[in-house]
Every structure is written in C-alpha cells, then in structure tokens.
Coordinates of C-alpha atoms and ligand atoms in Angstrom, one line a residue:
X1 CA -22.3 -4.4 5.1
X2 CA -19.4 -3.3 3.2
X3 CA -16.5 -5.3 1.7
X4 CA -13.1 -4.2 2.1
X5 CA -9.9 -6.7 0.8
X6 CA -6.2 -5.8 1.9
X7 CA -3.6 -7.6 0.4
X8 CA -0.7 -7.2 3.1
X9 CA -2.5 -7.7 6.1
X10 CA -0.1 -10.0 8.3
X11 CA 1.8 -6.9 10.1
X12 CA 2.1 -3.2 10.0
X13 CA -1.0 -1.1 8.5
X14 CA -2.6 -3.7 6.8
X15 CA -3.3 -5.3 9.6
X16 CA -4.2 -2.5 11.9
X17 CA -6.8 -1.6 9.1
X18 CA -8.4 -4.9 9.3
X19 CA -8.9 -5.1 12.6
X20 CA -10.0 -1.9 12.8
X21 CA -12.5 -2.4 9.7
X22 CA -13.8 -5.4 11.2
X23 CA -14.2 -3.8 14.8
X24 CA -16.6 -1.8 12.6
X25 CA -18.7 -4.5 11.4
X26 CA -17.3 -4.9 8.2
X27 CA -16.2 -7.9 6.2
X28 CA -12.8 -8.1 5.7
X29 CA -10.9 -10.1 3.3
X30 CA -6.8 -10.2 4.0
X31 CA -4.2 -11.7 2.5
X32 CA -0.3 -11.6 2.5
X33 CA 2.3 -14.9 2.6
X34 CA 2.1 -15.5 6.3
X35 CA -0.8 -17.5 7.2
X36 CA -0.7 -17.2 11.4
X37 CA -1.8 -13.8 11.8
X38 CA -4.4 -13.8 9.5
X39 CA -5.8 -16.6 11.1
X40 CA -5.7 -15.4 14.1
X41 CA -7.6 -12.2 12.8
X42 CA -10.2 -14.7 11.4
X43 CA -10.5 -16.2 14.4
X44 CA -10.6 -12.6 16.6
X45 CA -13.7 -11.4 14.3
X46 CA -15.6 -14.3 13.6
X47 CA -18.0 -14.2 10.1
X48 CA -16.1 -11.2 9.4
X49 CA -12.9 -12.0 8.4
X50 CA -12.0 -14.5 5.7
X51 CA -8.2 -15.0 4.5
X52 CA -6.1 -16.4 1.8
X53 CA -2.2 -16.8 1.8
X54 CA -1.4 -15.0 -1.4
X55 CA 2.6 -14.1 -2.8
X56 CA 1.9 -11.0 -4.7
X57 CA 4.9 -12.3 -7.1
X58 CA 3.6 -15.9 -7.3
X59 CA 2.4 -17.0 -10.4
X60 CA -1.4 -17.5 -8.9
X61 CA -1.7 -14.2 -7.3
X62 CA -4.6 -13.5 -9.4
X63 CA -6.7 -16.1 -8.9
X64 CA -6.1 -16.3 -5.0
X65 CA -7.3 -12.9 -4.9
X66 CA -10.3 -13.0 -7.1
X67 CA -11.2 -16.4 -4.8
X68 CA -10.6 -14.5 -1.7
X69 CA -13.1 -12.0 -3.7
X70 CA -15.8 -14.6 -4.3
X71 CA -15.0 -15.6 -0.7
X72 CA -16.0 -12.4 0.8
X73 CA -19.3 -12.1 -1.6
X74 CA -17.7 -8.7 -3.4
X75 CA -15.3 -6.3 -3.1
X76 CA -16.3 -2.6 -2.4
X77 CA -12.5 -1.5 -1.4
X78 CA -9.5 -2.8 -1.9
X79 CA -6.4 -1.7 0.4
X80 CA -2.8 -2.7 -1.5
X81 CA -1.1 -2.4 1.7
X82 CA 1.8 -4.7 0.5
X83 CA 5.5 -3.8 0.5
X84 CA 8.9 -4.0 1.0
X85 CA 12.1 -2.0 1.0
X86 CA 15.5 -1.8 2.6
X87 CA 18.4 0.9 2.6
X88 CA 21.0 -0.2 -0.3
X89 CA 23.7 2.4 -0.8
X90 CA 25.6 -1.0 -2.2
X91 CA 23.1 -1.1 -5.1
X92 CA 22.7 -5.0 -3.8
X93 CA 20.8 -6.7 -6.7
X94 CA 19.1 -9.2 -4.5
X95 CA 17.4 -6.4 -2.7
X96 CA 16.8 -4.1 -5.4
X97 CA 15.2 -7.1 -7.2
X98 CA 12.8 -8.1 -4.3
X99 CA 11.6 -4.6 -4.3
X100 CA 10.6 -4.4 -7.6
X101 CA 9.5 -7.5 -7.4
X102 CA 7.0 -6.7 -5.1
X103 CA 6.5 -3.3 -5.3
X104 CA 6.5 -3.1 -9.1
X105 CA 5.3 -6.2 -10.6
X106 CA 3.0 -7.4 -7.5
X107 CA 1.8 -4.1 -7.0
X108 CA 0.9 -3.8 -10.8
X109 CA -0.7 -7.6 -11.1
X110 CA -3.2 -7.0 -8.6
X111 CA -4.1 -3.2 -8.7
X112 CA -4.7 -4.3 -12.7
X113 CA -6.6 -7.2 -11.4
X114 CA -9.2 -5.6 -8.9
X115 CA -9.2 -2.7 -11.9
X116 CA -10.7 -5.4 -14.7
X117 CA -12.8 -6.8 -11.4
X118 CA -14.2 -3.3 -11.4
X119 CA -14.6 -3.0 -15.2
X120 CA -16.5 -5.9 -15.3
X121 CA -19.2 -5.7 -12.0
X122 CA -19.0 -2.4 -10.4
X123 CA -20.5 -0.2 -12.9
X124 CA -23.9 0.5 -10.0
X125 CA -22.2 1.0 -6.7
X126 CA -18.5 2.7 -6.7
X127 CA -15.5 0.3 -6.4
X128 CA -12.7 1.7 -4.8
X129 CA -8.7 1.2 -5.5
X130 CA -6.5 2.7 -2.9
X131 CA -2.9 1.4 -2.2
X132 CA -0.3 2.5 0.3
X133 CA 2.7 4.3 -1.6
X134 CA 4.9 6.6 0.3
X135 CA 6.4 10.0 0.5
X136 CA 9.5 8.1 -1.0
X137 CA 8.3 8.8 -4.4
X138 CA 8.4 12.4 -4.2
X139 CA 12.3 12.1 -5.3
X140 CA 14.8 9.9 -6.0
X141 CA 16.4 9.0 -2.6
X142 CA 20.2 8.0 -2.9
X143 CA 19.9 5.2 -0.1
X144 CA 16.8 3.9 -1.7
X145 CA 17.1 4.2 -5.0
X146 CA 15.0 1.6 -6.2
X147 CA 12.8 2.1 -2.8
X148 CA 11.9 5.4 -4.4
X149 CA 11.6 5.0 -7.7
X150 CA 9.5 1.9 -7.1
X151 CA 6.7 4.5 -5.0
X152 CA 7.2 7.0 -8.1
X153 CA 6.1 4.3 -10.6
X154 CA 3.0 3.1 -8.1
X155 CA 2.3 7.0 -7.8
X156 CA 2.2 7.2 -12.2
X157 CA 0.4 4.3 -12.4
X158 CA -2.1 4.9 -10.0
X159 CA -2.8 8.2 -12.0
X160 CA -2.8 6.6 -15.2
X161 CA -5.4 4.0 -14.0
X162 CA -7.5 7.0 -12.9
X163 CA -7.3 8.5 -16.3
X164 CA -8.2 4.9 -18.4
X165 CA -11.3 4.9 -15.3
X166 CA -12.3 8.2 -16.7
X167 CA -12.1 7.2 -20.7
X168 CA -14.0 4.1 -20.0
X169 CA -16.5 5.2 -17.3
X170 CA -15.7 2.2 -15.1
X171 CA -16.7 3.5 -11.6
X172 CA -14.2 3.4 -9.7
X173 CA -12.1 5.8 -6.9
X174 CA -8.3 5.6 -7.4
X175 CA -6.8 6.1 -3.9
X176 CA -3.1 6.6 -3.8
X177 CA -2.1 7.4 0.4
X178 CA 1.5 8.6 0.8
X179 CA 2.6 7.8 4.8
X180 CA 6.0 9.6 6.0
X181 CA 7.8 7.2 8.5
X182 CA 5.9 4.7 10.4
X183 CA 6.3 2.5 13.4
X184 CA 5.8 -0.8 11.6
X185 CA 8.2 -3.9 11.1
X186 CA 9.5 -2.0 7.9
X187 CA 11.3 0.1 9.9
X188 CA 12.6 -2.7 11.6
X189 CA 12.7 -1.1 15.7
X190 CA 14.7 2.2 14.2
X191 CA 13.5 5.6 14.6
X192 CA 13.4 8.4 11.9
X193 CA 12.7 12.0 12.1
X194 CA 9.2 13.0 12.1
X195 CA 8.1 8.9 12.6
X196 CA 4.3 8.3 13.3
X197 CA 2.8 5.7 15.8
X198 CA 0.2 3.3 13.6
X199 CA -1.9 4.6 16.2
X200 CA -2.0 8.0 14.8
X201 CA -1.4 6.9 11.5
X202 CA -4.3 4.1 11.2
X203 CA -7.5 6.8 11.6
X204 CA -6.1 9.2 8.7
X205 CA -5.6 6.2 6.2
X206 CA -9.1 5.1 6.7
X207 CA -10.3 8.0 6.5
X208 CA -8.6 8.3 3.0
X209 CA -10.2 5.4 1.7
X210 CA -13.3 5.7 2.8
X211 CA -13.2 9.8 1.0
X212 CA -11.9 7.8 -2.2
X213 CA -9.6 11.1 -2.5
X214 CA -7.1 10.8 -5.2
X215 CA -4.1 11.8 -3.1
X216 CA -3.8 11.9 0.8
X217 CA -0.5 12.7 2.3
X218 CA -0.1 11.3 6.2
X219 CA 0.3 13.3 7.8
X220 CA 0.2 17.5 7.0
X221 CA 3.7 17.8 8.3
X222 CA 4.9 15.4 5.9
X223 CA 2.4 17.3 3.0
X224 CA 4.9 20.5 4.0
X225 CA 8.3 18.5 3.9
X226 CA 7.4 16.7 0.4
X227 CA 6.2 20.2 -1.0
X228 CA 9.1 21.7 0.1
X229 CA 11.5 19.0 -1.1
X230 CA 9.9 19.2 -5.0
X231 CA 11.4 22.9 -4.8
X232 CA 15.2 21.8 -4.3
X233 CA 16.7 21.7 -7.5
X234 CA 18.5 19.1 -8.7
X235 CA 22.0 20.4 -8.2
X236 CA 21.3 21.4 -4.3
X237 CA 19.4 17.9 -4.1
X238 CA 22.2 15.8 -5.1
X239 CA 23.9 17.0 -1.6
X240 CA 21.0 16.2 0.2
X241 CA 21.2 13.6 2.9
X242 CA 18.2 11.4 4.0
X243 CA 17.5 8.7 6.0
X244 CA 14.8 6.8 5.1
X245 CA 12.9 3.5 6.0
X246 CA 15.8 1.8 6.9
X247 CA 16.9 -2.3 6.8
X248 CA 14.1 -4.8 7.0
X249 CA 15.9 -8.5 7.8
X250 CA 12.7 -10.3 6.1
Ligands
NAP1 N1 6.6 2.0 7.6 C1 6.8 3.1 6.9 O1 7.6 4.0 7.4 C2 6.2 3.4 5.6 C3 6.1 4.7 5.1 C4 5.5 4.9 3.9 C5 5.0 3.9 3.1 N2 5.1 2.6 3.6 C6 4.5 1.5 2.8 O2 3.4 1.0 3.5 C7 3.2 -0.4 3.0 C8 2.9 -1.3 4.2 O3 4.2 -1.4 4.9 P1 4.3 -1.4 6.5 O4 5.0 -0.3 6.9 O5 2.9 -1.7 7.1 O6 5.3 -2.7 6.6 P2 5.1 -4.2 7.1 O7 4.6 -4.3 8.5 O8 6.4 -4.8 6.7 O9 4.0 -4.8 6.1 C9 4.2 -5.2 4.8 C10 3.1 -6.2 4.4 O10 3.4 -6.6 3.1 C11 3.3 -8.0 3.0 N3 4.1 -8.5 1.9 C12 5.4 -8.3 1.6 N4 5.8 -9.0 0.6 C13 4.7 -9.7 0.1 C14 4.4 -10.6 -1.0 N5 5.4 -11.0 -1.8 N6 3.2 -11.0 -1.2 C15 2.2 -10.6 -0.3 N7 2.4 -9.8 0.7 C16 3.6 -9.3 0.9 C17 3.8 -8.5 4.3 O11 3.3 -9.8 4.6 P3 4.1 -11.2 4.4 O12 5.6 -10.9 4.7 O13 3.4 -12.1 5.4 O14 3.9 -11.6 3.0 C18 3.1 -7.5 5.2 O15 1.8 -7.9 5.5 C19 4.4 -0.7 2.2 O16 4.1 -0.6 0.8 C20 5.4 0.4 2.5 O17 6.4 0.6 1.5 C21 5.7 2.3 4.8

C-alpha cells in the first residue's frame, strides 16, 4: 500500500488529493494548522488517514512531520500543497511577510526535511518530492510581487534539489506542478481568466506525482500562455497588466 504525506490538506487541492488518494486505498498522512477537516478526513477513510496539526513556520514543523512520518509507517510521496498569497500593489509588509513566511521558509524547512528523510532510508524504493508552485513564477507579477517571486524561488530550489539528488545518488523524483488559476479558497469566490474547477484540476496533479515528472504545467492552455509570456521582453512586460490569485482574508 503506498504512502503519500500532504502538508496543506485542510482546503483546496491538498485536500481533494487526500481524499482522492485515500478513495484509492492508500494511506494518507495530512497535515496543515486547522485540525477539523483533517479529522473529519480521518474519520471519512478509516485506517487510512492519519493527521497532525503542523504550522509550516512554527518552530517544530520538523519533527511533527517526521512523527506524522513514523505515524503513517513511511513515506513514498510527499505532496507540499501549502500556500498562501494575496494581491499587494501597496507592498503591505504584513502580507508580503506571511508569504515568504510560508511560501519561502516553510516551504524550504520541510521540502529539505522529507529530502534528508530520503537521503537517509530511501535509497531501494524511489521517494518522491513534488510541491504545488504556480504559473506565478514564470515572471515577476506587479500585483504579486512577492507572490511571484516566492513560486520563482520554490521553482530554483526544487531544481537545485534535483541536481544535489543527482550528485549524491539519493533516489528520489523532484516534482515541481505549476496550476494556472484554481477554484480553491485562495482565490477567495473571485473568478480569473482561464480558472480551473479542482475537479478538472485534481486528476492531472495526481497524475504528475504519480509520473515523478520534473515539471508539469496544469493545464496545456496555461503551458501555451506561460511560454508565450517568457517571450515578452522586459520593456513590453513592464506595461503588462495581470490579474492574478487575488485577496485571501485568512
Ligand atoms: N488556487 C490557485 O489559483 C492556485 C494556482 C497556482 C498555485 N496555487 C498554489 O497551490 C497551493 C495550494 O493552494 P490552494 O489553491 O489549494 O489554496 P488553499 O485552499 O488556501 O490551501 C492552502 C493550504 O495551505 C495550508 N497552509 C497555509 N499556511 C500554512 C501554514 N503556515 N502551515 C501549514 N499549512 C498552511 C492551509 O491550511 P491551514 O490554513 O489550515 O493551515 C491550506 O490547507 C498553494 O501553494 C498555492 O500558492 C494555487
């Protein structure tokens, strides 16, 4: 039976994920700040679901993962499905520091931790590393600023890590998904061009981590748009306008 963790499984597509993993017969460990709807997934998949509470900015993230890890008896996959982000064209510090917070520093603390987890006990069968970024970091978004450039720095590290896998033969896929807009809470009830359903969007993420491709765009219309965006130079980008994943009251 395998073992997937997903840190950010209390709402949006961590928590479709879960459910959908554990439909499957899976074991699923989840974990995010909000204890009621992971116990209610516990409690929807019996003996397949186990949870923590876990602040991916606290100072005992680590360990409440790598418990929720001896929890589950292993980790095959983990899903970083954690996130936040909010449109600041008023540079507000309180925001831009909450996104880094969790997007940079969270993010880093336990992608390096399942890494090391990997390094040490996963050197038969493959571990797998695969986080939700965004189409965000394809370029620096004047709205978002620090939304952006916090995807761009989980993009370059997720590469990286893939490289130091390769130098030190650790076995392990290094999964980096990149959803245009979805219908989740982060969008908090807007709409946005070209916005996916979780419905739609749920079967192609899976499918990513379960290939353990380096790199999956959701969807191909949004593989087109960020293609085509990377060819704007920077003078013609500048006078670019884009909405993007708008304000989030959490
Ligand atoms: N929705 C989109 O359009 C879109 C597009 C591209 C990429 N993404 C990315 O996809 C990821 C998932 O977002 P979503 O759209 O599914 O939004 P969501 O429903 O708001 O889910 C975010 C998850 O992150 C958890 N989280 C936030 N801060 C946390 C912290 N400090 N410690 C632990 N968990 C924390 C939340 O749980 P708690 O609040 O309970 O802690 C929640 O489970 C994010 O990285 C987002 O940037 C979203």
């Amino acid at each position: 039976m395998k073992r997937i963790i997903i840190i950010g499984a209390s709402s949006g597509m961590g928590q479709r994920v879960a459910a959908d993993f554990a439909r499957l017969g899976w074991r699923v460990g989840v974990a995010a700040r909000t204890e009621e709807p992971l116990r209610k997934l516990k409690e929807q998949y019996p003996g397949r679901v186990e949870y923590t509470t876990l602040d991916v900015t606290a100072e005992d993230a680590v360990d409440r993962f790598y418990n929720l890890i001896e929890t589950l008896g292993g980790m095959d996959y983990l899903l970083y499905a954690a996130g936040c982000g909010w449109r600041n064209p008023e540079l507000d510090r309180a925001l831009d520091r909450r996104t880094l917070d969790v997007n940079v520093i969270g993010f880093t603390t336990i992608v390096n931790a399942a890494y090391k987890y990997y390094k040490d006990t996963a050197n038969v069968t493959r571990g797998h590393i695969a986080a939700i970024t965004s189409v965000a970091g394809t370029k620096g978004i004047g709205i978002s600023a620090t939304y952006s450039a916090s995807k761009r720095y989980q993009w370059t590290y997720l590469q990286a890590l893939d490289q130091l896998a390769h130098q030190q033969h650790v076995n392990v896929a290094i999964t980096d998904i990149r959803p245009g807009f979805v219908d989740t809470p982060l969008l908090n009830g807007n709409s946005y061009p070209l916005e996916m359903s979780i419905d739609y969007v749920a079967p192609r993420l899976e499918k990513a981590i379960l290939r353990g491709k380096r790199v999956a765009v959701i969807d191909s219309r949004w593989a087109v748009v960020t293609a085509l965006w990377r060819l704007i130079p920077d003078p013609l980008w500048r006078k670019v306008s884009i909405e993007i994943e708008k304000d989030d009251t959490k």
